[in-house]
Coordinates of C-alpha atoms in Angstrom, one line a residue:
M1342 CA -172.1 109.1 256.1
T1343 CA -170.8 106.6 253.5
Q1344 CA -171.8 103.0 253.9
E1345 CA -169.6 100.4 252.3
N1346 CA -171.8 97.5 253.4
V1347 CA -175.5 97.6 254.1
N1348 CA -176.5 94.5 256.1
R1349 CA -180.0 95.2 257.5
V1350 CA -182.9 97.4 256.4
L1351 CA -186.2 98.2 258.1
L1352 CA -189.1 98.7 255.7
V1353 CA -191.9 100.7 257.4
A1354 CA -195.2 100.4 255.5
A1355 CA -198.9 100.2 255.7
E1356 CA -199.3 97.3 253.3
N1357 CA -197.6 93.9 252.7
D1358 CA -198.9 91.3 250.3
A1359 CA -196.6 88.7 251.9
L1360 CA -199.5 88.5 254.5
Y1361 CA -203.1 87.6 253.7
G1362 CA -205.5 90.6 253.9
A1363 CA -202.8 93.3 254.0
K1364 CA -202.9 94.4 250.4
V1365 CA -204.7 97.4 248.8
G1366 CA -202.4 98.7 246.1
G1367 CA -199.0 98.4 244.5
M1368 CA -197.1 99.2 247.7
A1369 CA -198.1 95.8 249.0
D1370 CA -196.4 94.1 246.1
V1371 CA -193.2 96.0 246.7
I1372 CA -193.1 95.1 250.4
R1373 CA -193.8 91.5 249.5
D1374 CA -191.2 91.1 246.8
L1375 CA -188.3 93.4 247.9
P1376 CA -187.1 91.4 251.0
P1377 CA -186.4 88.2 249.2
A1378 CA -184.7 90.1 246.3
L1379 CA -182.5 92.0 248.8
A1380 CA -181.7 88.7 250.6
Q1381 CA -180.2 87.5 247.3
C1382 CA -177.8 90.4 247.5
G1383 CA -176.9 89.7 251.2
V1384 CA -179.2 92.4 252.7
T1385 CA -181.8 91.4 255.3
A1386 CA -185.0 93.5 255.1
D1387 CA -187.4 93.4 258.0
V1388 CA -190.9 94.9 257.8
A1389 CA -192.7 97.0 260.4
M1390 CA -196.5 97.4 259.9
P1391 CA -199.8 97.7 261.9
N1392 CA -201.5 94.5 262.9
Y1393 CA -204.9 95.7 261.8
G1394 CA -206.5 93.5 264.5
F1395 CA -206.1 90.2 262.8
L1396 CA -202.6 89.4 261.3
A1397 CA -200.8 88.3 264.4
E1398 CA -203.7 85.9 265.3
H1399 CA -204.0 84.6 261.8
Y1400 CA -200.3 83.7 261.7
H1401 CA -199.9 82.8 265.3
A1402 CA -197.1 85.4 265.6
K1403 CA -195.2 85.6 268.9
H1404 CA -195.9 88.3 271.4
F1405 CA -192.6 90.2 271.4
A1406 CA -192.9 93.3 273.5
N1407 CA -195.2 95.9 275.0
I1408 CA -194.4 99.5 274.7
S1409 CA -195.9 102.4 276.8
L1410 CA -196.4 105.7 274.9
D1411 CA -197.6 109.2 275.6
F1412 CA -200.1 109.8 272.7
A1413 CA -203.0 112.2 272.4
G1414 CA -202.6 113.3 276.0
S1415 CA -202.8 109.9 277.7
K1416 CA -200.8 106.7 278.2
H1417 CA -201.2 104.0 275.6
T1418 CA -199.8 100.4 275.4
V1419 CA -198.9 99.1 272.0
K1420 CA -198.2 95.4 271.7
V1421 CA -195.5 94.2 269.3
F1422 CA -195.7 90.8 267.6
C1423 CA -192.9 89.1 265.7
M1424 CA -192.7 86.5 263.0
P1425 CA -190.5 85.4 260.2
R1426 CA -191.6 86.6 256.8
P1427 CA -193.7 83.7 255.4
T1428 CA -192.6 82.1 252.1
H1429 CA -196.2 82.1 251.1
K1430 CA -198.9 84.3 252.7
T1431 CA -201.0 81.2 253.6
D1432 CA -198.1 79.4 255.3
A1433 CA -197.8 79.8 259.1
S1434 CA -195.6 76.8 259.7
A1435 CA -192.3 78.8 260.1
I1436 CA -193.9 81.1 262.6
N1437 CA -195.1 78.2 264.7
R1438 CA -191.6 76.9 265.0
M1439 CA -190.3 80.1 266.6
S1440 CA -189.1 79.8 270.2
D1441 CA -188.9 82.4 272.9
A1442 CA -185.1 82.2 272.5
D1443 CA -185.5 83.4 268.9
L1444 CA -187.0 86.6 270.3
Q1445 CA -183.9 87.7 272.2
P1446 CA -182.3 90.9 270.7
Q1447 CA -179.1 89.1 269.8
Q1448 CA -181.1 86.4 268.0
L1449 CA -183.2 89.0 266.1
Q1450 CA -180.0 90.6 264.8
T1451 CA -179.1 87.4 262.9
N1452 CA -182.6 86.1 262.1
P1453 CA -183.9 85.8 258.6
P1454 CA -186.3 88.6 257.3
M1455 CA -188.8 89.3 260.0
V1456 CA -192.2 91.0 260.2
Y1457 CA -193.1 93.2 263.2
L1458 CA -196.8 93.7 263.8
F1459 CA -197.9 96.7 266.0
D1460 CA -201.2 96.1 267.7
H1461 CA -203.5 98.8 269.2
P1462 CA -207.3 99.3 269.0
L1463 CA -206.7 102.5 266.9
F1464 CA -205.2 100.3 264.2
N1465 CA -208.3 98.1 263.9
H1466 CA -211.0 98.9 261.3
N1467 CA -213.0 95.7 260.8
G1468 CA -210.1 94.0 259.1
Q1469 CA -209.5 96.8 256.7
V1470 CA -206.1 98.5 256.1
Y1471 CA -207.6 102.0 255.5
C1472 CA -210.7 103.8 256.7
N1473 CA -213.3 105.4 254.4
G1474 CA -213.2 108.7 256.2
A1475 CA -215.8 111.5 256.0
H1476 CA -215.3 113.9 253.0
D1477 CA -215.3 116.9 255.3
R1478 CA -212.4 115.4 257.4
P1479 CA -210.2 113.6 255.0
F1480 CA -207.6 111.2 256.4
A1481 CA -208.8 111.9 260.0
E1482 CA -209.0 108.3 261.3
D1483 CA -206.0 107.0 259.2
A1484 CA -203.8 110.0 260.1
T1485 CA -204.4 109.3 263.9
K1486 CA -203.7 105.6 263.4
F1487 CA -200.4 106.2 261.5
A1488 CA -199.3 108.9 263.8
L1489 CA -199.4 106.4 266.7
F1490 CA -197.9 103.7 264.5
S1491 CA -195.0 106.0 263.6
L1492 CA -194.4 106.9 267.2
S1493 CA -194.4 103.2 268.1
V1494 CA -191.8 102.3 265.5
A1495 CA -189.6 105.2 266.4
T1496 CA -189.8 104.4 270.1
C1497 CA -188.9 100.7 269.5
L1498 CA -185.9 101.8 267.4
V1499 CA -184.6 104.4 269.9
D1500 CA -185.1 102.1 272.9
N1501 CA -183.3 99.2 271.1
I1502 CA -186.4 97.0 271.3
L1503 CA -185.9 96.3 267.5
P1504 CA -182.6 95.2 266.1
R1505 CA -180.0 97.7 264.9
Y1506 CA -180.5 98.7 261.3
D1507 CA -178.2 100.4 258.7
V1508 CA -181.1 101.9 256.7
L1509 CA -184.6 103.1 257.7
H1510 CA -186.8 102.8 254.6
L1511 CA -190.2 104.6 254.9
H1512 CA -193.0 104.1 252.5
D1513 CA -195.6 106.8 251.6
W1514 CA -197.2 109.2 254.0
H1515 CA -198.3 106.5 256.4
A1516 CA -194.7 106.1 257.6
A1517 CA -193.5 109.6 257.1
M1518 CA -193.9 110.8 260.7
V1519 CA -191.0 108.5 261.6
A1520 CA -188.8 110.9 259.6
M1521 CA -190.4 113.9 261.4
L1522 CA -189.7 112.4 264.9
R1523 CA -186.1 111.6 263.9
K1524 CA -185.3 115.1 262.8
C1525 CA -187.6 117.3 264.9
V1526 CA -187.7 115.7 268.4
D1527 CA -184.6 115.6 270.6
Y1528 CA -185.6 112.2 272.1
F1529 CA -185.2 110.5 268.7
D1530 CA -181.9 112.0 267.8
S1531 CA -180.1 108.6 267.8
L1532 CA -182.2 107.5 264.8
N1533 CA -180.0 109.9 262.7
S1534 CA -177.3 107.3 262.8
M1535 CA -179.3 105.4 260.3
E1536 CA -179.8 106.5 256.7
C1537 CA -183.4 107.4 256.1
I1538 CA -184.9 106.6 252.6
Y1539 CA -188.4 107.7 251.7
T1540 CA -190.3 106.0 248.8
I1541 CA -193.3 107.7 247.2
H1542 CA -195.8 105.2 245.8
N1543 CA -198.7 107.7 245.4
L1544 CA -198.0 111.4 245.6
A1545 CA -201.7 112.3 245.3
L1546 CA -202.4 110.9 248.8
Q1547 CA -200.6 113.1 251.3
G1548 CA -202.4 112.6 254.6
V1549 CA -202.9 116.4 255.2
R1550 CA -204.4 117.3 258.6
P1551 CA -204.7 120.4 260.7
F1552 CA -201.8 121.4 263.0
S1553 CA -204.3 122.1 265.8
G1554 CA -208.0 122.5 266.4
D1555 CA -209.1 118.9 265.8
H1556 CA -208.8 115.7 267.7
S1557 CA -207.1 114.4 264.6
S1558 CA -204.3 117.0 264.4
F1559 CA -200.6 117.2 265.2
Q1560 CA -201.1 119.1 268.4
A1561 CA -203.7 116.6 269.6
W1562 CA -201.4 113.6 268.8
F1563 CA -198.2 115.1 270.1
P1564 CA -198.9 117.7 272.7
Q1565 CA -195.6 116.9 274.4
Y1566 CA -193.7 117.8 271.2
A1567 CA -195.8 120.4 269.5
S1568 CA -194.2 123.4 271.2
Q1569 CA -190.7 121.9 271.4
L1570 CA -190.0 121.0 267.7
K1571 CA -186.5 121.8 266.3
P1572 CA -186.4 124.8 263.9
V1573 CA -186.3 122.5 260.9
A1574 CA -189.9 121.8 261.5
N1575 CA -190.9 125.3 260.3
Q1576 CA -189.8 124.3 256.8
S1577 CA -190.8 120.7 256.8
I1578 CA -194.0 119.6 258.5
Y1579 CA -196.5 122.2 257.2
D1580 CA -198.4 122.0 253.9
P1581 CA -197.1 124.7 251.5
R1582 CA -200.7 125.5 250.5
Y1583 CA -202.6 125.4 253.8
S1584 CA -201.0 127.4 256.6
N1585 CA -202.5 125.6 259.5
C1586 CA -202.1 122.1 258.1
I1587 CA -199.3 119.5 258.5
N1588 CA -198.4 117.4 255.5
P1589 CA -196.9 113.9 256.3
M1590 CA -195.9 113.4 252.6
R1591 CA -193.9 116.6 252.8
M1592 CA -192.3 115.5 256.0
G1593 CA -191.1 112.3 254.3
I1594 CA -189.7 114.3 251.3
V1595 CA -187.9 117.1 253.2
L1596 CA -186.7 115.1 256.3
S1597 CA -185.3 112.0 254.6
D1598 CA -181.8 111.6 253.2
K1599 CA -183.0 110.4 249.8
V1600 CA -186.4 110.3 248.1
H1601 CA -187.3 107.4 245.8
L1602 CA -189.9 107.6 243.0
V1603 CA -191.0 104.2 241.6
S1604 CA -190.1 105.0 238.0
P1605 CA -187.5 107.3 236.3
T1606 CA -190.1 109.1 234.2
Y1607 CA -192.4 109.8 237.2
A1608 CA -189.3 111.2 239.0
Q1609 CA -189.1 113.8 236.3
E1610 CA -192.9 114.5 236.1
V1611 CA -193.2 115.3 239.8
L1612 CA -190.7 118.2 239.4
L1613 CA -193.4 120.2 237.5
P1614 CA -196.6 121.6 239.0
S1615 CA -199.8 119.7 238.3
D1616 CA -202.4 121.1 235.9
H1617 CA -205.5 118.9 236.4
Q1618 CA -207.5 120.9 233.9
K1619 CA -205.0 119.9 231.2
G1620 CA -204.8 116.3 232.5
F1621 CA -201.3 116.6 233.9
F1622 CA -200.5 115.2 237.3
G1623 CA -197.1 116.3 238.6
G1624 CA -195.8 117.4 242.0
E1625 CA -199.2 117.9 243.5
G1626 CA -198.1 121.0 245.4
L1627 CA -194.8 119.5 246.5
E1628 CA -192.8 120.1 243.4
A1629 CA -190.6 122.8 245.0
D1630 CA -189.5 120.3 247.7
L1631 CA -188.9 117.6 245.2
A1632 CA -186.9 119.9 242.9
L1633 CA -184.7 120.8 245.8
K1634 CA -184.0 117.1 246.5
A1635 CA -183.2 116.6 242.8
E1636 CA -180.9 119.6 242.9
H1637 CA -178.9 117.9 245.6
Q1638 CA -178.9 114.5 243.8
Q1639 CA -181.2 113.1 246.5
L1640 CA -184.1 112.2 244.2
I1641 CA -183.9 108.8 242.5
G1642 CA -186.2 107.1 240.1
I1643 CA -186.1 103.3 240.1
I1644 CA -188.8 101.2 238.5
N1645 CA -190.5 98.5 240.5
G1646 CA -190.0 94.9 239.6
C1647 CA -192.3 92.0 238.7
M1648 CA -192.1 88.3 239.7
Y1649 CA -191.5 86.0 236.8
D1650 CA -190.9 82.6 238.4
D1651 CA -193.5 79.8 238.1
S1652 CA -194.8 80.3 241.7
S1653 CA -196.0 83.8 240.8
Q1654 CA -198.4 82.6 238.2
T1655 CA -201.7 80.9 238.5
E1656 CA -201.5 77.3 237.3
T1657 CA -204.3 76.5 234.8
S1658 CA -204.8 73.7 232.4
A1659 CA -205.6 74.4 228.7
A1660 CA -209.1 73.1 229.3
D1661 CA -209.7 75.9 231.8
N1662 CA -208.6 78.7 229.5
T1663 CA -211.8 79.1 227.6
V1664 CA -213.9 82.3 227.6
L1665 CA -216.8 80.2 228.9
D1666 CA -214.7 79.1 231.9
L1667 CA -213.6 82.7 232.4
L1668 CA -217.2 83.8 232.5
T1669 CA -218.1 81.1 235.0
L1670 CA -215.1 82.3 237.2
A1671 CA -216.4 85.8 237.0
E1672 CA -219.9 84.7 237.9
N1673 CA -218.6 82.8 241.0
A1674 CA -216.6 85.9 242.0
V1675 CA -219.7 88.1 241.9
L1676 CA -221.8 85.6 243.8
S1677 CA -219.1 85.3 246.5
W1678 CA -219.2 89.1 246.9
Q1679 CA -223.0 88.8 247.5
T1680 CA -222.5 86.6 250.5
K1681 CA -220.9 89.5 252.3
V1682 CA -223.8 92.0 251.9
E1683 CA -227.5 92.0 253.0
H1684 CA -228.9 93.2 249.6
V1685 CA -227.9 92.4 246.1
S1686 CA -226.4 95.6 244.5
A1687 CA -227.6 96.9 241.2
L1688 CA -224.0 96.6 239.9
D1689 CA -223.8 92.9 240.8
S1690 CA -227.3 92.3 239.3
I1691 CA -226.2 93.9 236.0
A1692 CA -222.9 91.9 236.0
L1693 CA -224.7 88.6 236.6
S1694 CA -227.3 89.4 233.9
R1695 CA -224.5 90.3 231.5
I1696 CA -222.7 87.1 232.3
S1697 CA -225.8 85.0 231.6
Q1698 CA -226.4 86.8 228.3
L1699 CA -222.8 86.2 227.2
K1700 CA -222.8 82.6 228.2
L1701 CA -226.1 82.0 226.4
A1702 CA -224.8 83.7 223.3
M1703 CA -221.7 81.5 223.3
S1704 CA -223.7 78.3 223.8
L1705 CA -225.8 79.2 220.8
A1706 CA -222.9 80.1 218.6
E1707 CA -222.1 77.8 215.8
K1708 CA -219.4 75.2 216.4
G1709 CA -216.0 76.6 215.3
A1710 CA -217.2 80.2 215.7
Q1711 CA -214.4 82.7 216.3
T1712 CA -213.4 83.1 220.0
P1713 CA -214.6 86.5 221.3
F1714 CA -211.9 89.2 221.5
L1715 CA -211.2 89.9 225.2
L1716 CA -210.4 93.5 226.1
T1717 CA -209.4 93.5 229.8
S1718 CA -208.7 96.1 232.5
V1719 CA -207.9 95.5 236.2
G1720 CA -207.4 98.3 238.7
R1721 CA -208.7 100.4 241.6
L1722 CA -211.6 102.7 240.8
T1723 CA -209.9 106.0 241.4
E1724 CA -209.8 109.2 239.4
Q1725 CA -206.2 108.4 238.6
K1726 CA -207.3 105.2 236.8
V1727 CA -210.5 106.2 235.1
L1728 CA -210.6 110.0 234.7
L1729 CA -210.0 109.7 231.0
L1730 CA -212.7 107.0 230.5
L1731 CA -215.4 109.3 232.0
Q1732 CA -214.4 112.4 230.1
P1733 CA -217.0 113.8 227.6
Y1734 CA -216.2 112.8 224.0
D1735 CA -217.1 114.7 220.9
S1736 CA -217.4 112.1 218.2
P1737 CA -216.8 112.8 214.5
N1738 CA -220.4 112.1 213.7
G1739 CA -221.5 115.0 215.9
Q1740 CA -222.6 112.9 218.9
S1741 CA -221.5 114.9 221.9
D1742 CA -223.3 113.4 224.9
I1743 CA -221.2 110.3 225.3
T1744 CA -218.1 109.6 227.4
V1745 CA -214.7 108.3 226.2
L1746 CA -215.6 104.9 227.5
E1747 CA -218.8 104.8 225.5
A1748 CA -216.9 105.9 222.4
L1749 CA -214.5 103.0 222.9
L1750 CA -217.3 100.6 223.3
Q1751 CA -218.9 101.8 220.1
A1752 CA -215.6 101.4 218.2
F1753 CA -215.1 98.0 219.8
K1754 CA -218.6 96.9 218.6
Q1755 CA -217.8 98.0 215.1
L1756 CA -214.3 96.4 214.9
Q1757 CA -214.9 93.3 217.0
P1758 CA -218.7 92.7 217.0
N1759 CA -218.4 89.7 219.4
G1760 CA -215.7 91.3 221.6
I1761 CA -216.1 91.8 225.4
L1762 CA -214.6 94.4 227.7
L1763 CA -214.1 92.8 231.1
L1764 CA -213.4 95.5 233.7
L1765 CA -212.6 94.4 237.2
G1766 CA -212.1 96.9 240.0
S1767 CA -213.3 98.2 243.4
G1768 CA -213.0 101.6 244.9
D1769 CA -214.8 105.0 244.6
D1770 CA -218.6 104.5 244.9
Q1771 CA -219.4 107.4 242.6
I1772 CA -217.1 106.1 239.9
A1773 CA -218.8 102.7 240.2
K1774 CA -222.2 104.4 239.7
D1775 CA -220.9 106.1 236.6
L1776 CA -219.6 102.8 235.2
Q1777 CA -222.9 101.2 236.2
T1778 CA -224.8 103.5 233.9
V1779 CA -222.5 102.5 231.0
A1780 CA -222.6 98.8 231.8
A1781 CA -226.4 98.8 231.7
R1782 CA -226.4 100.3 228.2
F1783 CA -223.6 98.3 226.4
D1784 CA -223.8 94.6 226.0
N1785 CA -220.1 94.4 225.2
L1786 CA -219.1 95.6 228.7
L1787 CA -218.9 93.4 231.7
F1788 CA -218.1 95.5 234.8
M1789 CA -217.4 93.6 238.0
H1790 CA -217.3 95.9 241.0
G1791 CA -214.9 94.1 243.4
Y1792 CA -211.7 92.3 243.4
D1793 CA -210.9 88.6 243.1
E1794 CA -207.3 87.4 242.8
L1795 CA -208.0 84.3 240.8
L1796 CA -210.2 86.2 238.3
S1797 CA -207.6 88.9 238.1
D1798 CA -204.9 86.4 237.3
R1799 CA -207.1 84.8 234.6
L1800 CA -207.8 88.2 233.0
Y1801 CA -204.1 88.8 232.6
Q1802 CA -203.6 85.3 231.2
Q1803 CA -206.5 85.2 228.7
G1804 CA -207.0 88.8 227.6
D1805 CA -206.1 89.8 224.0
L1806 CA -205.5 93.5 224.9
F1807 CA -205.0 95.2 228.2
L1808 CA -206.3 98.7 228.6
M1809 CA -204.6 101.1 231.1
P1810 CA -205.4 104.8 230.4
S1811 CA -204.2 106.1 233.7
S1812 CA -204.0 109.9 234.0
F1813 CA -200.7 109.3 236.0
E1814 CA -199.0 106.1 237.0
P1815 CA -196.0 106.3 239.3
C1816 CA -195.0 102.8 238.3
G1817 CA -197.9 100.4 237.5
I1818 CA -197.9 96.7 238.0
S1819 CA -200.9 95.6 236.0
Q1820 CA -199.2 96.3 232.7
M1821 CA -196.2 94.2 233.8
L1822 CA -198.5 91.3 234.8
A1823 CA -200.4 91.4 231.5
M1824 CA -197.1 91.6 229.5
R1825 CA -195.7 88.7 231.4
E1826 CA -198.6 86.6 230.1
G1827 CA -198.1 87.7 226.5
Q1828 CA -201.0 90.2 226.6
P1829 CA -200.0 93.5 224.9
C1830 CA -201.2 96.7 226.5
L1831 CA -202.6 100.1 225.3
V1832 CA -201.5 102.7 227.8
H1833 CA -201.2 106.4 228.4
A1834 CA -197.5 107.2 228.0
V1835 CA -196.9 108.6 231.5
G1836 CA -194.7 107.6 234.5
G1837 CA -194.0 103.9 234.7
L1838 CA -196.2 103.1 231.8
K1839 CA -193.8 105.1 229.5
D1840 CA -190.8 103.3 231.1
T1841 CA -192.1 99.8 230.7
I1842 CA -193.9 99.9 227.3
E1843 CA -192.3 101.0 224.0
D1844 CA -194.9 102.1 221.5
N1845 CA -195.3 99.8 218.5
V1846 CA -192.6 97.5 219.9
S1847 CA -193.8 95.9 223.2
G1848 CA -197.3 97.5 223.3
W1849 CA -199.1 100.7 222.2
A1850 CA -199.3 104.1 223.8
F1851 CA -201.1 107.4 223.3
T1852 CA -200.4 111.0 224.6
G1853 CA -202.0 114.4 224.6
A1854 CA -201.3 117.9 226.0
S1855 CA -204.9 118.3 227.4
L1856 CA -207.8 116.2 228.5
P1857 CA -209.6 116.6 225.2
E1858 CA -206.4 115.7 223.3
Q1859 CA -205.8 112.7 225.5
S1860 CA -209.4 111.5 225.0
E1861 CA -209.3 111.8 221.3
A1862 CA -205.9 110.2 221.1
L1863 CA -207.1 107.2 223.2
V1864 CA -210.1 106.5 221.0
E1865 CA -208.1 106.9 217.8
R1866 CA -205.2 104.8 219.0
F1867 CA -207.7 102.1 220.1
R1868 CA -209.1 102.0 216.6
Q1869 CA -205.7 101.7 215.1
V1870 CA -204.6 98.9 217.5
L1871 CA -207.8 96.9 216.9
A1872 CA -207.2 97.1 213.2
L1873 CA -203.9 95.3 213.7
Y1874 CA -205.4 92.3 215.4
G1875 CA -204.5 89.0 213.7
T1876 CA -201.7 90.6 211.7
P1877 CA -197.9 89.7 211.9
T1878 CA -197.4 93.2 213.5
W1879 CA -199.8 92.3 216.4
R1880 CA -198.2 88.9 216.9
K1881 CA -194.7 90.5 217.0
V1882 CA -195.8 93.1 219.6
A1883 CA -197.4 90.4 221.7
K1884 CA -194.3 88.3 221.5
N1885 CA -192.1 91.3 222.5
A1886 CA -194.4 92.0 225.4
A1887 CA -193.9 88.5 226.8
K1888 CA -190.1 88.9 226.5
Q1889 CA -189.9 92.0 228.7
R1890 CA -188.3 91.5 232.1
F1891 CA -188.4 93.9 235.0
T1892 CA -186.9 91.7 237.6
W1893 CA -186.7 92.4 241.3
D1894 CA -183.1 91.0 241.3
S1895 CA -181.9 94.0 239.2
V1896 CA -184.1 96.4 241.1
A1897 CA -182.7 95.2 244.4
K1898 CA -179.1 95.9 243.2
D1899 CA -180.2 99.4 242.2
Y1900 CA -181.7 100.0 245.6
I1901 CA -178.4 99.0 247.3
E1902 CA -176.2 101.1 245.0
K1903 CA -178.4 104.2 244.4
L1904 CA -180.5 104.4 247.6
Y1905 CA -178.9 102.6 250.5
R1906 CA -175.3 103.5 250.0
L1907 CA -175.2 107.2 250.6

């Protein structure tokens, strides 16, 4: 099918930062920023997502429909709520003005961008988007949740409860079973009249579950379909590595019309098999399927965008932009986290003690003393983000019992004696414990185990150098946010980091063919970069970083031309 004009798109996703409390990673930024950018090009983009037990109530969304589904061997009712996309995630005024007449199908067809919230008890996890599942049953709760969500969306589309769409755009494994139902189950055949696009934000998370033998398995979710799937299912729904497992990520890749990777370089990297021992993260077992898509010109790499208008930046006065104010903001963030737990964590105790030490040192410093160098890092605590930092490092002086992070902090102390590394992130508990050990030993590291949006914004604004040594990075947004504020970055030249930062021009990069080579290159490049601080070269790179523009306006045009028009 060739589409001359694409008028309406449905984005199906687990996250959406247009709504308060619905963001975990970079996918949420895309689902927030893409609809208004597409609107500028004359394309309306609606969003379908789970309600998570609180979004509809928070925004006073209108009850739109109830759908009855056969799922996991019994009847289930899923409520569907509807609201215009808010212009700001704290604004519910537009939603409150909706009338029942606005909810009629003919009205929905011409409405501005809408958000459809699917509500069911299985989608509710104490206000969290994802579950922290047991290690021996990975993805179990989330896979069941998103299987029911996918069935709900597909049913609303095939039964004309939702408006008619030209393009069905699925995001990550959470939405991939919509593509499976579309291609493998007779009842959903009519969905093939829409083009189906599948975007991969994180190939490492694939949602793999057993085909049978578990209450969180394909046969348990869809007993009415399991024995009646079309032949294409034999090549598409199973994981290529585990014979009795289904793989939603693979479903999305094989059963969609086009696959989108969120940077051109990452779209090439995934065609090669991963070699974790050498520090290379490629196709993660799905490289053959991705290579087949590429062979048929159905694999597209388009970098994500970044917002550059004034409303996307935190407004701060010059008086607020001092290191002392930044430390106070960090202190308030850590204290606010403590109000949500019964006992003070060791990590928060260390952070508060370090903040007190740093504030005292600054208060005792002589008037006119040099402002401390701020090395910053913001990101989720995942192996992807911090694997390199926790690698063992053999230093030139023979010290072999330290990590790369400790080697960086030693070099930092030597080259910037008053410098501070401010590291903000939440995620994996074991990684947090490893960082806790380092944070307790080094007085130039302030590790804050959590997330605070205002503090994050201020770190982008006030940092001197942003550190992002990801082992792989499909796109990355943190480097764009730092560059936007004129803070140059030191990054691992992979994926979207390679596509957004030019070494020695708009930032600095390192590479390596193995984990030891990458570790050594990171520490050496860090030393080289710090030696440039205060020089004309540093100022030129920082200025170039601030000039970079990766606008959603241009990205939306690429979506329409390269993804939506098939």
